[in-house]
PDB file of C-alpha atoms in Angstrom:
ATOM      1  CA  UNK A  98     379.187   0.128  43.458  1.00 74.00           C
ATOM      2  CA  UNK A  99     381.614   0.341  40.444  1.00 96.00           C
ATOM      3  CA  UNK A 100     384.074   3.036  40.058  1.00 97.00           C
ATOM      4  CA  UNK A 101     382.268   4.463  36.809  1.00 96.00           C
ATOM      5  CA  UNK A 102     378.869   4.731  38.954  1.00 96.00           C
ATOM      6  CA  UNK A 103     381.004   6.361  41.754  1.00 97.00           C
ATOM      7  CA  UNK A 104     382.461   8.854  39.479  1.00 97.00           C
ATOM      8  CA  UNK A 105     378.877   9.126  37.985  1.00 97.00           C
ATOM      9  CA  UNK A 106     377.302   9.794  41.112  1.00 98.00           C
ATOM     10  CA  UNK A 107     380.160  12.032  42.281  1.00 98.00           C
ATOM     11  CA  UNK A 108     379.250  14.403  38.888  1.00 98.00           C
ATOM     12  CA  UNK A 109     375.570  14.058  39.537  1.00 98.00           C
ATOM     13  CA  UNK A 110     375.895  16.227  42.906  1.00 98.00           C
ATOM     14  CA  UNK A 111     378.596  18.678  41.179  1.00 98.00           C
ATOM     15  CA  UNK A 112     375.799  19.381  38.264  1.00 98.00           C
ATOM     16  CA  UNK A 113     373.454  19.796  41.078  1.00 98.00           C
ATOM     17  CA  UNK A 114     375.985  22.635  42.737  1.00 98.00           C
ATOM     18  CA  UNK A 115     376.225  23.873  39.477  1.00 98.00           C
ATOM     19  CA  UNK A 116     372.611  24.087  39.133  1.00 98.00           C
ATOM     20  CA  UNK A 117     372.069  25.898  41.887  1.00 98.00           C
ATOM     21  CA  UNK A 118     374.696  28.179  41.716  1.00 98.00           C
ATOM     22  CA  UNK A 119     373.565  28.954  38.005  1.00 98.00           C
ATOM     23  CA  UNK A 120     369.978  29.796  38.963  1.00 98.00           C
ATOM     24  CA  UNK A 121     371.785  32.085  41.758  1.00 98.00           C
ATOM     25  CA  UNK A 122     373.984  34.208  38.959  1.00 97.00           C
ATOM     26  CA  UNK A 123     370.901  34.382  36.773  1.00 97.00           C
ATOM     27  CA  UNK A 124     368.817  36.069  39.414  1.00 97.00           C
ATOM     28  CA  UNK A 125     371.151  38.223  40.390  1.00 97.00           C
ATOM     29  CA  UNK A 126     371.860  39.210  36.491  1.00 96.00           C
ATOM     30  CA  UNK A 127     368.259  40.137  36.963  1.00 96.00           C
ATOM     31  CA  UNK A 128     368.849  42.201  39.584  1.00 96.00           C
ATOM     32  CA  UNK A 129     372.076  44.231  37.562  1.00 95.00           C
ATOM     33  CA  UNK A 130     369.718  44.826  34.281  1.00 95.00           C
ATOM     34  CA  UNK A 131     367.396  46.116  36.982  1.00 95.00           C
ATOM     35  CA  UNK A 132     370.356  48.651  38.192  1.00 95.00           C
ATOM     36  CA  UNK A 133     371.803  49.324  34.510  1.00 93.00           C
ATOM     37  CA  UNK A 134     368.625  50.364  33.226  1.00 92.00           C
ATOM     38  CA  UNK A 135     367.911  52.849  36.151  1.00 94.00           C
ATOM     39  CA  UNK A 136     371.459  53.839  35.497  1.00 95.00           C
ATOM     40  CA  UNK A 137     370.816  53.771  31.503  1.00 93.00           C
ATOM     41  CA  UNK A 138     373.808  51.741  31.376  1.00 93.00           C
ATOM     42  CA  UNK A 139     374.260  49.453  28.163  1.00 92.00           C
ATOM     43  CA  UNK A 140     374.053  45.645  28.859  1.00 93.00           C
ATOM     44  CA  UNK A 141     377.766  45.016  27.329  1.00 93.00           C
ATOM     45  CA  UNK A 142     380.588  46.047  29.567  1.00 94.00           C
ATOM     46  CA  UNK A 143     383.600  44.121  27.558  1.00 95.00           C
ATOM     47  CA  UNK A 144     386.427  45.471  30.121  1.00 97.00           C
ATOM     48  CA  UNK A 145     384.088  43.824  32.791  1.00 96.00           C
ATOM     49  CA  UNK A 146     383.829  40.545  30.880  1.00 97.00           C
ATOM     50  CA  UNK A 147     387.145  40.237  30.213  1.00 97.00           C
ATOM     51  CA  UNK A 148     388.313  41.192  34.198  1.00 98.00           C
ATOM     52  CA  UNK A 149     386.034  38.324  35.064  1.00 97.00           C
ATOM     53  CA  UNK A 150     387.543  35.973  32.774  1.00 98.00           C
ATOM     54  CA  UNK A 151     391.360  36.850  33.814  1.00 98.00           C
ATOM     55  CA  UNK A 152     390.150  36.857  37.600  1.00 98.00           C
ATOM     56  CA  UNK A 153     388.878  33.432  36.931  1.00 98.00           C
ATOM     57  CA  UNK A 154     391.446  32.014  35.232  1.00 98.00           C
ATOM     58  CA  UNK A 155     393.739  33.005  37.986  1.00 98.00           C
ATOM     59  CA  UNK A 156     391.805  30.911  40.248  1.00 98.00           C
ATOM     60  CA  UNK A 157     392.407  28.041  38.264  1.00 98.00           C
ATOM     61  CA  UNK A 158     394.833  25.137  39.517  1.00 98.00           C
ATOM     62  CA  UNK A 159     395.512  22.938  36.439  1.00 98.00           C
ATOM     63  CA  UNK A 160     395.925  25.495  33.678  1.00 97.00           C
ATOM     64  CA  UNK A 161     395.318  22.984  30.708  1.00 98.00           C
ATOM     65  CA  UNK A 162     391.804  23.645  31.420  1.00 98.00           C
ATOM     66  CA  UNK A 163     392.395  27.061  30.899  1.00 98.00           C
ATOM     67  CA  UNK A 164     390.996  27.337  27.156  1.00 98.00           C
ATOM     68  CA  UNK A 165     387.673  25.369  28.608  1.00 98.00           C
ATOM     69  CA  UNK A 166     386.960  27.492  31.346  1.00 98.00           C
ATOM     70  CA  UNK A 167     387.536  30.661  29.374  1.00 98.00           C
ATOM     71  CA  UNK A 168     384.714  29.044  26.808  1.00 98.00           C
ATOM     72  CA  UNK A 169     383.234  28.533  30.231  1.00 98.00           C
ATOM     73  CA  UNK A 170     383.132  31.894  31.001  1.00 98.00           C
ATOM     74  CA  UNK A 171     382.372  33.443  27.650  1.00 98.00           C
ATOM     75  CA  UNK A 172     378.991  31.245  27.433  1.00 98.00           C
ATOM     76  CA  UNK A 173     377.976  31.703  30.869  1.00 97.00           C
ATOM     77  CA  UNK A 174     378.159  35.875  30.478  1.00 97.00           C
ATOM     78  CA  UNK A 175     376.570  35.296  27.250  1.00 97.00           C
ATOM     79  CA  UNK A 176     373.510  33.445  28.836  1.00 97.00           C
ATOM     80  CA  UNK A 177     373.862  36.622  31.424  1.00 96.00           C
ATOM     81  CA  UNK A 178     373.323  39.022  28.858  1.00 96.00           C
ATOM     82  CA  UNK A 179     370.341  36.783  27.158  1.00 96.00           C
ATOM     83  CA  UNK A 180     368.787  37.098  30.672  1.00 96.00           C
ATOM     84  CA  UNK A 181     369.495  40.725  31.178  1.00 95.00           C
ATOM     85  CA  UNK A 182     367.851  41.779  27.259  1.00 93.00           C
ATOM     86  CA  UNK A 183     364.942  39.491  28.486  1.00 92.00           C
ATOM     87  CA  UNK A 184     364.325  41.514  31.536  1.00 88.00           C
ATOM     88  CA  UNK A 185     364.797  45.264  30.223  1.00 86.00           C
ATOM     89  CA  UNK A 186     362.520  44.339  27.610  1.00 85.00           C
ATOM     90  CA  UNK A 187     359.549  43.641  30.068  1.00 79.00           C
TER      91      UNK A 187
END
């Protein structure tokens, strides 16, 4: 095996992880436009999105990726909030 199919198959099983951890965060978005609409709660929370996007930059080791992941972050709570108008409208 070549090091470009090593480093392929190495980002096949991390889009895997991803994969499943995605599916996991989308269920349980679900499960919180489930609560908020008991609660009458609106689906945006900015001061929560941006909490989750400082707490997750903290995490991160090599800050020049900092920009990315934030993008990261933004699009993945978008998607979140796609899922959550998808399920109070049912």
């Amino acid at each position: 095996m070549d090091e470009l199919e090593k480093y392929r198959n190495e980002i096949d099983e991390i889009d895997k992880q991803i994969t499943e951890l995605f599916e996991r965060r989308m269920d349980i978005s679900k499960e919180i436009a489930r609560c908020k609409k008991e609660q009458e709660i609106g689906i945006l929370n900015a001061k929560r999105e941006e909490e989750v996007i400082q707490k997750n930059l903290s995490y991160l080791k090599n800050k020049d990726y900092r920009f990315v992941l934030e993008g990261f972050f933004r699009n993945l709570m978008n998607l979140s909030k796609l899922i959550q108008n998808e399920e109070n409208h049912r």
